[in-house]
PDB file of C-alpha atoms in Angstrom:
ATOM      1  CA  UNK A   1      -4.819 -51.316  -0.995  1.00  0.00           C
ATOM      2  CA  UNK A   2      -2.154 -49.486  -2.959  1.00  0.00           C
ATOM      3  CA  UNK A   3       0.070 -46.417  -2.716  1.00  0.00           C
ATOM      4  CA  UNK A   4       0.510 -43.625  -5.236  1.00  0.00           C
ATOM      5  CA  UNK A   5       3.778 -41.730  -4.903  1.00  0.00           C
ATOM      6  CA  UNK A   6       5.648 -38.826  -6.484  1.00  0.00           C
ATOM      7  CA  UNK A   7       2.668 -36.646  -7.364  1.00  0.00           C
ATOM      8  CA  UNK A   8       3.172 -33.737  -9.761  1.00  0.00           C
ATOM      9  CA  UNK A   9       4.416 -30.837  -7.624  1.00  0.00           C
ATOM     10  CA  UNK A  10       1.609 -28.525  -8.756  1.00  0.00           C
ATOM     11  CA  UNK A  11      -0.931 -30.886  -7.145  1.00  0.00           C
ATOM     12  CA  UNK A  12       0.603 -30.753  -3.658  1.00  0.00           C
ATOM     13  CA  UNK A  13       1.060 -28.126  -0.943  1.00  0.00           C
ATOM     14  CA  UNK A  14       3.804 -25.530  -1.326  1.00  0.00           C
ATOM     15  CA  UNK A  15       5.993 -26.993   1.416  1.00  0.00           C
ATOM     16  CA  UNK A  16       6.298 -30.471  -0.146  1.00  0.00           C
ATOM     17  CA  UNK A  17       9.841 -31.275  -1.182  1.00  0.00           C
ATOM     18  CA  UNK A  18      10.562 -31.713  -4.882  1.00  0.00           C
ATOM     19  CA  UNK A  19      11.980 -35.016  -6.060  1.00  0.00           C
ATOM     20  CA  UNK A  20      15.632 -34.263  -6.934  1.00  0.00           C
ATOM     21  CA  UNK A  21      15.748 -37.091  -9.512  1.00  0.00           C
ATOM     22  CA  UNK A  22      12.481 -36.247 -11.304  1.00  0.00           C
ATOM     23  CA  UNK A  23      11.869 -32.538 -11.996  1.00  0.00           C
ATOM     24  CA  UNK A  24       8.224 -31.567 -11.628  1.00  0.00           C
ATOM     25  CA  UNK A  25       7.436 -34.373  -9.173  1.00  0.00           C
ATOM     26  CA  UNK A  26       7.209 -34.188  -5.384  1.00  0.00           C
ATOM     27  CA  UNK A  27       8.239 -36.537  -2.580  1.00  0.00           C
ATOM     28  CA  UNK A  28       4.625 -37.201  -1.594  1.00  0.00           C
ATOM     29  CA  UNK A  29       2.317 -40.212  -1.429  1.00  0.00           C
ATOM     30  CA  UNK A  30      -1.254 -41.321  -0.782  1.00  0.00           C
ATOM     31  CA  UNK A  31      -2.474 -44.735   0.343  1.00  0.00           C
ATOM     32  CA  UNK A  32      -5.753 -45.895  -1.161  1.00  0.00           C
ATOM     33  CA  UNK A  33      -7.911 -48.502   0.618  1.00  0.00           C
ATOM     34  CA  UNK A  34     -11.176 -49.638  -0.903  1.00  0.00           C
ATOM     35  CA  UNK A  35     -11.044 -46.864  -3.491  1.00  0.00           C
ATOM     36  CA  UNK A  36     -10.650 -44.151  -0.838  1.00  0.00           C
ATOM     37  CA  UNK A  37      -7.628 -42.090   0.155  1.00  0.00           C
ATOM     38  CA  UNK A  38      -6.945 -43.063   3.765  1.00  0.00           C
ATOM     39  CA  UNK A  39      -3.449 -41.697   4.339  1.00  0.00           C
ATOM     40  CA  UNK A  40      -1.324 -38.924   2.819  1.00  0.00           C
ATOM     41  CA  UNK A  41       2.276 -38.112   3.487  1.00  0.00           C
ATOM     42  CA  UNK A  42       5.247 -36.160   2.254  1.00  0.00           C
ATOM     43  CA  UNK A  43       8.801 -35.090   2.824  1.00  0.00           C
ATOM     44  CA  UNK A  44       8.770 -31.367   3.605  1.00  0.00           C
ATOM     45  CA  UNK A  45      11.049 -28.546   2.537  1.00  0.00           C
ATOM     46  CA  UNK A  46      13.343 -27.768   5.467  1.00  0.00           C
ATOM     47  CA  UNK A  47      15.622 -25.028   4.050  1.00  0.00           C
ATOM     48  CA  UNK A  48      14.363 -21.488   4.732  1.00  0.00           C
ATOM     49  CA  UNK A  49      15.432 -20.031   1.369  1.00  0.00           C
ATOM     50  CA  UNK A  50      13.941 -22.959  -0.573  1.00  0.00           C
ATOM     51  CA  UNK A  51      10.661 -22.647   1.341  1.00  0.00           C
ATOM     52  CA  UNK A  52      10.417 -18.895   0.632  1.00  0.00           C
ATOM     53  CA  UNK A  53      11.121 -19.566  -3.037  1.00  0.00           C
ATOM     54  CA  UNK A  54       8.357 -22.216  -3.155  1.00  0.00           C
ATOM     55  CA  UNK A  55       5.926 -19.802  -1.509  1.00  0.00           C
ATOM     56  CA  UNK A  56       6.673 -17.073  -4.044  1.00  0.00           C
ATOM     57  CA  UNK A  57       6.417 -19.509  -6.969  1.00  0.00           C
ATOM     58  CA  UNK A  58       2.826 -20.414  -6.152  1.00  0.00           C
ATOM     59  CA  UNK A  59       3.436 -24.058  -7.023  1.00  0.00           C
ATOM     60  CA  UNK A  60       0.060 -25.231  -5.729  1.00  0.00           C
ATOM     61  CA  UNK A  61      -2.245 -22.237  -5.762  1.00  0.00           C
ATOM     62  CA  UNK A  62      -1.676 -18.512  -5.654  1.00  0.00           C
ATOM     63  CA  UNK A  63       1.789 -17.156  -4.817  1.00  0.00           C
ATOM     64  CA  UNK A  64       2.347 -16.438  -1.133  1.00  0.00           C
ATOM     65  CA  UNK A  65       4.403 -13.595   0.316  1.00  0.00           C
ATOM     66  CA  UNK A  66       6.867 -14.964   2.899  1.00  0.00           C
ATOM     67  CA  UNK A  67       7.366 -11.399   4.171  1.00  0.00           C
ATOM     68  CA  UNK A  68       3.696 -11.207   5.184  1.00  0.00           C
ATOM     69  CA  UNK A  69       3.234 -11.021   8.971  1.00  0.00           C
ATOM     70  CA  UNK A  70       0.950 -14.061   9.052  1.00  0.00           C
ATOM     71  CA  UNK A  71       3.808 -16.353   7.969  1.00  0.00           C
ATOM     72  CA  UNK A  72       6.432 -15.096  10.448  1.00  0.00           C
ATOM     73  CA  UNK A  73       5.715 -17.546  13.309  1.00  0.00           C
ATOM     74  CA  UNK A  74       5.853 -20.477  10.869  1.00  0.00           C
ATOM     75  CA  UNK A  75       8.995 -19.277   9.080  1.00  0.00           C
ATOM     76  CA  UNK A  76      10.843 -18.445  12.327  1.00  0.00           C
ATOM     77  CA  UNK A  77      11.572 -22.142  12.906  1.00  0.00           C
ATOM     78  CA  UNK A  78      13.056 -22.438   9.421  1.00  0.00           C
ATOM     79  CA  UNK A  79      15.252 -19.365   9.950  1.00  0.00           C
ATOM     80  CA  UNK A  80      16.598 -20.981  13.120  1.00  0.00           C
ATOM     81  CA  UNK A  81      17.381 -24.217  11.265  1.00  0.00           C
ATOM     82  CA  UNK A  82      14.763 -26.869  10.625  1.00  0.00           C
ATOM     83  CA  UNK A  83      15.993 -30.474  10.344  1.00  0.00           C
ATOM     84  CA  UNK A  84      14.883 -32.652   7.432  1.00  0.00           C
ATOM     85  CA  UNK A  85      11.387 -33.890   8.214  1.00  0.00           C
ATOM     86  CA  UNK A  86       8.205 -35.381   6.837  1.00  0.00           C
ATOM     87  CA  UNK A  87       5.082 -37.042   8.018  1.00  0.00           C
ATOM     88  CA  UNK A  88       1.682 -38.371   7.217  1.00  0.00           C
ATOM     89  CA  UNK A  89      -1.940 -38.014   8.173  1.00  0.00           C
ATOM     90  CA  UNK A  90      -4.141 -41.073   8.607  1.00  0.00           C
ATOM     91  CA  UNK A  91      -7.873 -40.657   8.042  1.00  0.00           C
ATOM     92  CA  UNK A  92      -9.224 -43.090  10.627  1.00  0.00           C
ATOM     93  CA  UNK A  93     -12.812 -42.341   9.641  1.00  0.00           C
ATOM     94  CA  UNK A  94     -12.090 -43.161   6.004  1.00  0.00           C
ATOM     95  CA  UNK A  95     -10.222 -46.316   7.000  1.00  0.00           C
ATOM     96  CA  UNK A  96     -13.160 -47.409   9.168  1.00  0.00           C
ATOM     97  CA  UNK A  97     -15.540 -46.625   6.296  1.00  0.00           C
ATOM     98  CA  UNK A  98     -13.554 -48.932   4.001  1.00  0.00           C
ATOM     99  CA  UNK A  99     -13.253 -51.773   6.525  1.00  0.00           C
ATOM    100  CA  UNK A 100     -16.977 -51.701   7.342  1.00  0.00           C
ATOM    101  CA  UNK A 101     -18.111 -51.198   3.748  1.00  0.00           C
ATOM    102  CA  UNK A 102     -20.013 -48.007   4.590  1.00  0.00           C
ATOM    103  CA  UNK A 103     -21.339 -45.909   1.711  1.00  0.00           C
ATOM    104  CA  UNK A 104     -20.783 -42.506   3.342  1.00  0.00           C
ATOM    105  CA  UNK A 105     -17.891 -41.465   5.592  1.00  0.00           C
ATOM    106  CA  UNK A 106     -20.380 -39.638   7.835  1.00  0.00           C
ATOM    107  CA  UNK A 107     -21.612 -43.080   8.954  1.00  0.00           C
ATOM    108  CA  UNK A 108     -18.200 -43.602  10.589  1.00  0.00           C
ATOM    109  CA  UNK A 109     -18.185 -40.249  12.436  1.00  0.00           C
ATOM    110  CA  UNK A 110     -19.888 -39.665  15.797  1.00  0.00           C
ATOM    111  CA  UNK A 111     -20.793 -36.037  15.030  1.00  0.00           C
ATOM    112  CA  UNK A 112     -20.424 -35.558  11.248  1.00  0.00           C
ATOM    113  CA  UNK A 113     -20.243 -32.037   9.844  1.00  0.00           C
ATOM    114  CA  UNK A 114     -21.600 -30.795   6.556  1.00  0.00           C
ATOM    115  CA  UNK A 115     -23.107 -27.586   5.168  1.00  0.00           C
ATOM    116  CA  UNK A 116     -26.215 -28.032   7.338  1.00  0.00           C
ATOM    117  CA  UNK A 117     -24.473 -29.118  10.545  1.00  0.00           C
ATOM    118  CA  UNK A 118     -21.405 -27.344  11.893  1.00  0.00           C
ATOM    119  CA  UNK A 119     -21.638 -28.377  15.531  1.00  0.00           C
ATOM    120  CA  UNK A 120     -23.051 -31.356  17.424  1.00  0.00           C
TER     121      UNK A 120
END
């Protein structure tokens, strides 16, 4: 098990906070267990103006228009004042796959989905 941190900003989502001490890097991390990514996390941009700037810059993908109607519910919280925040997502199925030595993550999922199966 090991952790990779401070990914290049262009490899992460637009709302990941940049590392203030290392330009071009982001305050993000992944934990690898048994050769598989099992957990990802980051510190998020919390300032409205900085978030809009990151969206327009298209850091990780095409530029996004913060004026577009689809983003208004999300951006409303930032206009009101979002506190500094971050978080992570744990892939329990991937973790179980690693602990049990399974070859395919679908073996650790009750109703796995793929291109041929979209519902149980």
